[in-house]
Coordinates of C-alpha atoms in Angstrom, one line a residue:
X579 CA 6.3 -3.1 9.7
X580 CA 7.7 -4.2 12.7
X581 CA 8.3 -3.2 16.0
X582 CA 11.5 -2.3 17.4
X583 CA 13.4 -1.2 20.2
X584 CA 15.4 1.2 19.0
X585 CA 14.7 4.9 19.6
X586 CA 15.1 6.9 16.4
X587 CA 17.0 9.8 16.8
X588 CA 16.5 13.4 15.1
X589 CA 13.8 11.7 13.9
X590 CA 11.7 15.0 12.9
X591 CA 14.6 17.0 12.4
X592 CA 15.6 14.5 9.7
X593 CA 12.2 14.6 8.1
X594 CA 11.8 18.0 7.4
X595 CA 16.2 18.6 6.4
X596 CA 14.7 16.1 3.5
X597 CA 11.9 18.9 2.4
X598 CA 9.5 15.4 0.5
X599 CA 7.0 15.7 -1.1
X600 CA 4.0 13.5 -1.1
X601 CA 5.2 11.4 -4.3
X602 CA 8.7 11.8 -3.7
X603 CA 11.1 8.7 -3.7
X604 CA 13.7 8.2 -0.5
X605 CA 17.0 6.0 -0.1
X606 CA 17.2 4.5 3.5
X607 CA 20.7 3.3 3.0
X608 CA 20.7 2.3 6.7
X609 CA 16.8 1.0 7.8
X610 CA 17.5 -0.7 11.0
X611 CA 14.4 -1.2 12.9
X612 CA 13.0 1.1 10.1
X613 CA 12.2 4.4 12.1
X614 CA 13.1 7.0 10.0
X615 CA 10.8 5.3 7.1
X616 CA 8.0 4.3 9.2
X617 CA 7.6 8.3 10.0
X618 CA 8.2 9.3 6.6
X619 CA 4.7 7.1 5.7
X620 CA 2.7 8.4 7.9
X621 CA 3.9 12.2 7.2
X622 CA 3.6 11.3 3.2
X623 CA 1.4 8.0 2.3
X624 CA 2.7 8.6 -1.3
X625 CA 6.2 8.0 -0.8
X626 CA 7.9 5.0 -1.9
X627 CA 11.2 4.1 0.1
X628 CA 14.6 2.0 -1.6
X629 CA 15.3 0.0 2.1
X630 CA 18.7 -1.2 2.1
X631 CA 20.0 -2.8 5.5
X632 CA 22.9 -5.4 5.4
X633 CA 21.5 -7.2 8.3
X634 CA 19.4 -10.4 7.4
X635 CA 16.9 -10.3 10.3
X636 CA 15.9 -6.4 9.5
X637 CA 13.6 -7.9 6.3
X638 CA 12.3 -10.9 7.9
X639 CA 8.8 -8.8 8.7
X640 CA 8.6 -5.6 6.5
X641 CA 4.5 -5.3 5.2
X642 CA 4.5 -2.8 3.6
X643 CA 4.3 -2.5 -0.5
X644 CA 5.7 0.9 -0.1
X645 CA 8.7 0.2 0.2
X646 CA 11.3 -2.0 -1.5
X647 CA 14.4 -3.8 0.9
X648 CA 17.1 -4.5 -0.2
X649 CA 19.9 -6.8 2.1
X650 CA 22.5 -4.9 1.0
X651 CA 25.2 -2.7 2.5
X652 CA 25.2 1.0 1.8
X653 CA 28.0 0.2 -0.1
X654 CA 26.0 -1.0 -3.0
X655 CA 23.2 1.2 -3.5
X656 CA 24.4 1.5 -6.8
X657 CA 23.0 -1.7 -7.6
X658 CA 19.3 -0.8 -6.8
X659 CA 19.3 2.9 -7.7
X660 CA 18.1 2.9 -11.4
X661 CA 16.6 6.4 -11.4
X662 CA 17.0 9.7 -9.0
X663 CA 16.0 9.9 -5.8
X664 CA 14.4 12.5 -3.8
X665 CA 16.2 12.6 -0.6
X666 CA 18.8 10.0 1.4
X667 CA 18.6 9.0 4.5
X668 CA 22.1 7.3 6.3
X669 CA 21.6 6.6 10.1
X670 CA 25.2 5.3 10.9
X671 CA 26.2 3.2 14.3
X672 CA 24.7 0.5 15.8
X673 CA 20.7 0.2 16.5
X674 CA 20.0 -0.7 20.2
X675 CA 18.4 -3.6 18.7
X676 CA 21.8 -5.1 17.4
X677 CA 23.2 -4.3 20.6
X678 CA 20.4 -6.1 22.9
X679 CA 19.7 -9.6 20.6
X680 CA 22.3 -11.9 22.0
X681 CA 24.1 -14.0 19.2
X682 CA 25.6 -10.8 17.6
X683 CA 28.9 -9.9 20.5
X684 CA 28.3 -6.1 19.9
X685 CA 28.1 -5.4 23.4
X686 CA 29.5 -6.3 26.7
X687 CA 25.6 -6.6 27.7
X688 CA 25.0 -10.4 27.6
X689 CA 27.1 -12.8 28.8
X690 CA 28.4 -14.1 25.1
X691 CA 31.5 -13.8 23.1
X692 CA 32.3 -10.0 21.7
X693 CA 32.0 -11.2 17.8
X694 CA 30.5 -8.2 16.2
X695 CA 29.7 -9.2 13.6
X696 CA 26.2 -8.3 11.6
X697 CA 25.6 -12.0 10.6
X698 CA 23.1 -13.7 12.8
X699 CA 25.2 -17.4 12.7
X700 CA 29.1 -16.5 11.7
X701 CA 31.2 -19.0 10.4
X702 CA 34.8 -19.2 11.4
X703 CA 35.6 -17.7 8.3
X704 CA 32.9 -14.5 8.9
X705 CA 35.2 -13.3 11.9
X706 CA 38.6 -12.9 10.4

């Protein structure tokens, strides 16, 4: 999986709200820099995750066979969620590492235009 900058929040207390199992299956609607699912597999190697994250660059480097992404918005889950899950996990905002990689205009940070927009190369048309 791979590294990122962003600090996961209520990170345990998020963990145990879900009360898993070892062979439990969890929704990440939101995986971002993948935090919450990173501690959830080393708490409970059995677990398989459902990864859905609308931003393209978030699947360029995921390793690891226990867990299936998605590049989808939350919105959709609906079209990967055959069966039941176990527990949900919905982070909502902005991860610091949207807000620190120039080219994306969430943040006053860098010296770039404010865009905000979650697609790594907008077209004119992305930004209406």
């Amino acid at each position: 999986m791979r590294e990122s900058i962003h600090k996961t929040v209520l990170l345990n207390e998020t963990i145990e709200g879900l009360n898993l199992q070892n062979k439990s299956v969890v929704l990440d609607a939101t995986f971002g820099g993948g935090g919450h699912s990173k501690a959830i597999l080393e708490k409970y190697p059995n677990v398989k995750i459902i990864a859905l994250d609308q931003d393209k660059s978030v699947s360029k480097s995921l390793i690891d066979p226990r867990i299936s992404f998605h590049n989808l918005n939350f919105r959709d889950l609906d079209k990967v969620l055959e069966k039941g899950v176990d527990g949900i996990i919905f982070d909502l905002g902005l991860s610091s590492d949207q807000l620190e990689n120039s080219g994306r205009g969430f943040s006053f940070i860098k010296n770039e235009p404010l865009l905000m927009t979650m697609k790594e190369n907008p077209r004119p048309e992305d930004l209406g």
